[in-house]
Amino acid sequence: MNQSQSGHSRLSNFDASQFDYRQPWTVAGSGRAEVDYGTPDSHCWQISSVASGIVPANYEPRYAYPLVIWLSGHDCDVPQSLAHIAGMSPQNYVGISIKGCSSTFPDVSDRTEQSGLDVAVDTLQWLVDIENRIVAAVKEFRRTVNVHMDRFLLAGAGDSASTALLVAIHQTDWFNGCLSFGGAFPAASRLLARHSDLTGRRFWLSTPGERSGWTRTEQTRHAARQLIASGANVTTQIDNSTQLVSPSMLKAVDQWVIKGILTEA
């Protein structure tokens, strides 16, 4: 699939006049009751079989919120990812967690020409499936939640952070920023970056700094070098923690997002 020239419209192709500002966790007839892995400052509910949503407990329907789309996987499941969104700020964001986004695709390097082509096709098909999940989840989420269409953030931790990097590189016009917590820069990302305009695109890369996180630290530094070489605007943080996603990381991300919004304004 070629990089979409209308990727942003795919995510925004929903009539704003159809917004239903009823509390999303009590949508009549939806059968999607609030689930029990929210926090005291938030409400969570199941959007679809693969996606769940979160809004602040004091959700204000007239305010267009930045939207965090967190890809979940083996290293960070749906409840954890929703808790991380709430951990960024109890009131600044709404969010979606999409499950099954671990970067299980094989590396496209060190292959014969034919097998490399087969792997590339499989990887692309897998990537398109993830992107379609994102589009479907965002459209459904917007039926009940007011989101700012120019403030979409893609996020992931560990294996799903690698997926987030891949999607953000493939669909550069969908997201205002990409958050990677301990993600790697797979070979497929290098191939896509050659054909993507990453100039000025914002990436946040963080990783634990303890000895046990040395591999992830090297992966993060490598990803930063690759993105910077492609013209991206990259911020990195080596956190003094053993956690893949620590409270201090989340607070730093919140400040990074707010600073970006103020700069745009």
JSON list of N, CA and C in Angstrom, two decimals, residues 54-56 59 63-69 85 88 91-96 141 145-153 176 254 257-258 261:
[
{"chain": "A", "resi": 54, "resn": "ILE", "atom": "N", "xyz": [-11.09, 5.56, 26.70]},
{"chain": "A", "resi": 54, "resn": "ILE", "atom": "CA", "xyz": [-10.98, 6.16, 28.02]},
{"chain": "A", "resi": 54, "resn": "ILE", "atom": "C", "xyz": [-11.21, 7.66, 27.90]},
{"chain": "A", "resi": 55, "resn": "VAL", "atom": "N", "xyz": [-11.96, 8.21, 28.86]},
{"chain": "A", "resi": 55, "resn": "VAL", "atom": "CA", "xyz": [-12.16, 9.65, 28.95]},
{"chain": "A", "resi": 55, "resn": "VAL", "atom": "C", "xyz": [-12.00, 10.06, 30.41]},
{"chain": "A", "resi": 56, "resn": "PRO", "atom": "N", "xyz": [-11.68, 11.33, 30.67]},
{"chain": "A", "resi": 56, "resn": "PRO", "atom": "CA", "xyz": [-11.60, 11.79, 32.06]},
{"chain": "A", "resi": 56, "resn": "PRO", "atom": "C", "xyz": [-12.97, 11.68, 32.74]},
{"chain": "A", "resi": 59, "resn": "TYR", "atom": "N", "xyz": [-15.20, 14.57, 31.99]},
{"chain": "A", "resi": 59, "resn": "TYR", "atom": "CA", "xyz": [-15.21, 14.81, 30.54]},
{"chain": "A", "resi": 59, "resn": "TYR", "atom": "C", "xyz": [-16.15, 15.96, 30.19]},
{"chain": "A", "resi": 63, "resn": "TYR", "atom": "N", "xyz": [-15.38, 20.53, 24.72]},
{"chain": "A", "resi": 63, "resn": "TYR", "atom": "CA", "xyz": [-13.94, 20.70, 24.53]},
{"chain": "A", "resi": 63, "resn": "TYR", "atom": "C", "xyz": [-13.40, 19.61, 23.61]},
{"chain": "A", "resi": 64, "resn": "ALA", "atom": "N", "xyz": [-12.63, 20.01, 22.61]},
{"chain": "A", "resi": 64, "resn": "ALA", "atom": "CA", "xyz": [-12.01, 19.05, 21.69]},
{"chain": "A", "resi": 64, "resn": "ALA", "atom": "C", "xyz": [-10.68, 18.59, 22.28]},
{"chain": "A", "resi": 65, "resn": "TYR", "atom": "N", "xyz": [-10.63, 17.33, 22.70]},
{"chain": "A", "resi": 65, "resn": "TYR", "atom": "CA", "xyz": [-9.48, 16.79, 23.41]},
{"chain": "A", "resi": 65, "resn": "TYR", "atom": "C", "xyz": [-8.41, 16.24, 22.46]},
{"chain": "A", "resi": 66, "resn": "PRO", "atom": "N", "xyz": [-7.14, 16.37, 22.81]},
{"chain": "A", "resi": 66, "resn": "PRO", "atom": "CA", "xyz": [-6.11, 15.58, 22.12]},
{"chain": "A", "resi": 66, "resn": "PRO", "atom": "C", "xyz": [-6.41, 14.09, 22.33]},
{"chain": "A", "resi": 67, "resn": "LEU", "atom": "N", "xyz": [-6.19, 13.31, 21.30]},
{"chain": "A", "resi": 67, "resn": "LEU", "atom": "CA", "xyz": [-6.49, 11.88, 21.34]},
{"chain": "A", "resi": 67, "resn": "LEU", "atom": "C", "xyz": [-5.20, 11.06, 21.33]},
{"chain": "A", "resi": 68, "resn": "VAL", "atom": "N", "xyz": [-5.04, 10.20, 22.33]},
{"chain": "A", "resi": 68, "resn": "VAL", "atom": "CA", "xyz": [-3.91, 9.28, 22.39]},
{"chain": "A", "resi": 68, "resn": "VAL", "atom": "C", "xyz": [-4.39, 7.91, 21.91]},
{"chain": "A", "resi": 69, "resn": "ILE", "atom": "N", "xyz": [-3.77, 7.40, 20.86]},
{"chain": "A", "resi": 69, "resn": "ILE", "atom": "CA", "xyz": [-4.09, 6.08, 20.34]},
{"chain": "A", "resi": 69, "resn": "ILE", "atom": "C", "xyz": [-2.95, 5.16, 20.74]},
{"chain": "A", "resi": 85, "resn": "ILE", "atom": "N", "xyz": [-2.44, 6.23, 29.69]},
{"chain": "A", "resi": 85, "resn": "ILE", "atom": "CA", "xyz": [-3.07, 7.43, 29.12]},
{"chain": "A", "resi": 85, "resn": "ILE", "atom": "C", "xyz": [-3.57, 8.32, 30.24]},
{"chain": "A", "resi": 88, "resn": "MET", "atom": "N", "xyz": [-0.73, 10.14, 32.02]},
{"chain": "A", "resi": 88, "resn": "MET", "atom": "CA", "xyz": [-0.16, 11.33, 31.39]},
{"chain": "A", "resi": 88, "resn": "MET", "atom": "C", "xyz": [-0.78, 12.59, 31.99]},
{"chain": "A", "resi": 91, "resn": "GLN", "atom": "N", "xyz": [-6.85, 14.77, 33.12]},
{"chain": "A", "resi": 91, "resn": "GLN", "atom": "CA", "xyz": [-7.89, 15.54, 32.46]},
{"chain": "A", "resi": 91, "resn": "GLN", "atom": "C", "xyz": [-7.54, 16.07, 31.07]},
{"chain": "A", "resi": 92, "resn": "ASN", "atom": "N", "xyz": [-6.31, 15.93, 30.62]},
{"chain": "A", "resi": 92, "resn": "ASN", "atom": "CA", "xyz": [-5.91, 16.57, 29.37]},
{"chain": "A", "resi": 92, "resn": "ASN", "atom": "C", "xyz": [-6.21, 15.76, 28.12]},
{"chain": "A", "resi": 93, "resn": "TYR", "atom": "N", "xyz": [-6.46, 14.44, 28.25]},
{"chain": "A", "resi": 93, "resn": "TYR", "atom": "CA", "xyz": [-6.54, 13.60, 27.06]},
{"chain": "A", "resi": 93, "resn": "TYR", "atom": "C", "xyz": [-7.74, 12.65, 27.12]},
{"chain": "A", "resi": 94, "resn": "VAL", "atom": "N", "xyz": [-8.17, 12.25, 25.92]},
{"chain": "A", "resi": 94, "resn": "VAL", "atom": "CA", "xyz": [-9.01, 11.07, 25.78]},
{"chain": "A", "resi": 94, "resn": "VAL", "atom": "C", "xyz": [-8.16, 10.05, 25.03]},
{"chain": "A", "resi": 95, "resn": "GLY", "atom": "N", "xyz": [-8.55, 8.78, 25.08]},
{"chain": "A", "resi": 95, "resn": "GLY", "atom": "CA", "xyz": [-7.68, 7.78, 24.48]},
{"chain": "A", "resi": 95, "resn": "GLY", "atom": "C", "xyz": [-8.37, 6.53, 23.99]},
{"chain": "A", "resi": 96, "resn": "ILE", "atom": "N", "xyz": [-7.66, 5.82, 23.15]},
{"chain": "A", "resi": 96, "resn": "ILE", "atom": "CA", "xyz": [-8.09, 4.53, 22.62]},
{"chain": "A", "resi": 96, "resn": "ILE", "atom": "C", "xyz": [-6.93, 3.56, 22.78]},
{"chain": "A", "resi": 141, "resn": "PHE", "atom": "N", "xyz": [-15.07, 5.87, 18.04]},
{"chain": "A", "resi": 141, "resn": "PHE", "atom": "CA", "xyz": [-14.83, 6.68, 19.23]},
{"chain": "A", "resi": 141, "resn": "PHE", "atom": "C", "xyz": [-15.43, 8.07, 19.08]},
{"chain": "A", "resi": 145, "resn": "VAL", "atom": "N", "xyz": [-17.33, 10.96, 21.52]},
{"chain": "A", "resi": 145, "resn": "VAL", "atom": "CA", "xyz": [-16.30, 11.77, 22.19]},
{"chain": "A", "resi": 145, "resn": "VAL", "atom": "C", "xyz": [-15.82, 12.86, 21.22]},
{"chain": "A", "resi": 146, "resn": "ASN", "atom": "N", "xyz": [-15.65, 14.06, 21.75]},
{"chain": "A", "resi": 146, "resn": "ASN", "atom": "CA", "xyz": [-15.18, 15.20, 20.96]},
{"chain": "A", "resi": 146, "resn": "ASN", "atom": "C", "xyz": [-13.65, 15.22, 20.99]},
{"chain": "A", "resi": 147, "resn": "VAL", "atom": "N", "xyz": [-13.03, 15.03, 19.85]},
{"chain": "A", "resi": 147, "resn": "VAL", "atom": "CA", "xyz": [-11.57, 15.00, 19.76]},
{"chain": "A", "resi": 147, "resn": "VAL", "atom": "C", "xyz": [-11.07, 16.09, 18.82]},
{"chain": "A", "resi": 148, "resn": "HIS", "atom": "N", "xyz": [-9.87, 16.55, 19.09]},
{"chain": "A", "resi": 148, "resn": "HIS", "atom": "CA", "xyz": [-9.23, 17.55, 18.24]},
{"chain": "A", "resi": 148, "resn": "HIS", "atom": "C", "xyz": [-8.57, 16.84, 17.07]},
{"chain": "A", "resi": 149, "resn": "MET", "atom": "N", "xyz": [-9.02, 17.12, 15.87]},
{"chain": "A", "resi": 149, "resn": "MET", "atom": "CA", "xyz": [-8.58, 16.34, 14.71]},
{"chain": "A", "resi": 149, "resn": "MET", "atom": "C", "xyz": [-7.13, 16.63, 14.31]},
{"chain": "A", "resi": 150, "resn": "ASP", "atom": "N", "xyz": [-6.52, 17.68, 14.85]},
{"chain": "A", "resi": 150, "resn": "ASP", "atom": "CA", "xyz": [-5.13, 17.97, 14.54]},
{"chain": "A", "resi": 150, "resn": "ASP", "atom": "C", "xyz": [-4.20, 17.59, 15.69]},
{"chain": "A", "resi": 151, "resn": "ARG", "atom": "N", "xyz": [-4.74, 16.86, 16.67]},
{"chain": "A", "resi": 151, "resn": "ARG", "atom": "CA", "xyz": [-3.92, 16.48, 17.83]},
{"chain": "A", "resi": 151, "resn": "ARG", "atom": "C", "xyz": [-4.10, 15.00, 18.15]},
{"chain": "A", "resi": 152, "resn": "PHE", "atom": "N", "xyz": [-3.68, 14.18, 17.21]},
{"chain": "A", "resi": 152, "resn": "PHE", "atom": "CA", "xyz": [-3.67, 12.74, 17.39]},
{"chain": "A", "resi": 152, "resn": "PHE", "atom": "C", "xyz": [-2.25, 12.30, 17.75]},
{"chain": "A", "resi": 153, "resn": "LEU", "atom": "N", "xyz": [-2.13, 11.53, 18.81]},
{"chain": "A", "resi": 153, "resn": "LEU", "atom": "CA", "xyz": [-0.84, 11.00, 19.24]},
{"chain": "A", "resi": 153, "resn": "LEU", "atom": "C", "xyz": [-0.88, 9.48, 19.18]},
{"chain": "A", "resi": 176, "resn": "ASN", "atom": "N", "xyz": [-0.06, 13.84, 15.04]},
{"chain": "A", "resi": 176, "resn": "ASN", "atom": "CA", "xyz": [0.67, 15.02, 15.45]},
{"chain": "A", "resi": 176, "resn": "ASN", "atom": "C", "xyz": [1.95, 14.66, 16.18]},
{"chain": "A", "resi": 254, "resn": "ASP", "atom": "N", "xyz": [3.58, 14.48, 28.92]},
{"chain": "A", "resi": 254, "resn": "ASP", "atom": "CA", "xyz": [2.52, 15.49, 29.01]},
{"chain": "A", "resi": 254, "resn": "ASP", "atom": "C", "xyz": [3.08, 16.88, 28.78]},
{"chain": "A", "resi": 257, "resn": "VAL", "atom": "N", "xyz": [3.92, 17.31, 25.09]},
{"chain": "A", "resi": 257, "resn": "VAL", "atom": "CA", "xyz": [2.73, 17.52, 24.26]},
{"chain": "A", "resi": 257, "resn": "VAL", "atom": "C", "xyz": [2.22, 18.96, 24.42]},
{"chain": "A", "resi": 258, "resn": "ILE", "atom": "N", "xyz": [2.11, 19.42, 25.66]},
{"chain": "A", "resi": 258, "resn": "ILE", "atom": "CA", "xyz": [1.62, 20.78, 25.91]},
{"chain": "A", "resi": 258, "resn": "ILE", "atom": "C", "xyz": [2.54, 21.81, 25.27]},
{"chain": "A", "resi": 261, "resn": "ILE", "atom": "N", "xyz": [1.81, 21.97, 21.62]},
{"chain": "A", "resi": 261, "resn": "ILE", "atom": "CA", "xyz": [0.55, 22.67, 21.34]},
{"chain": "A", "resi": 261, "resn": "ILE", "atom": "C", "xyz": [0.75, 24.19, 21.45]}
]
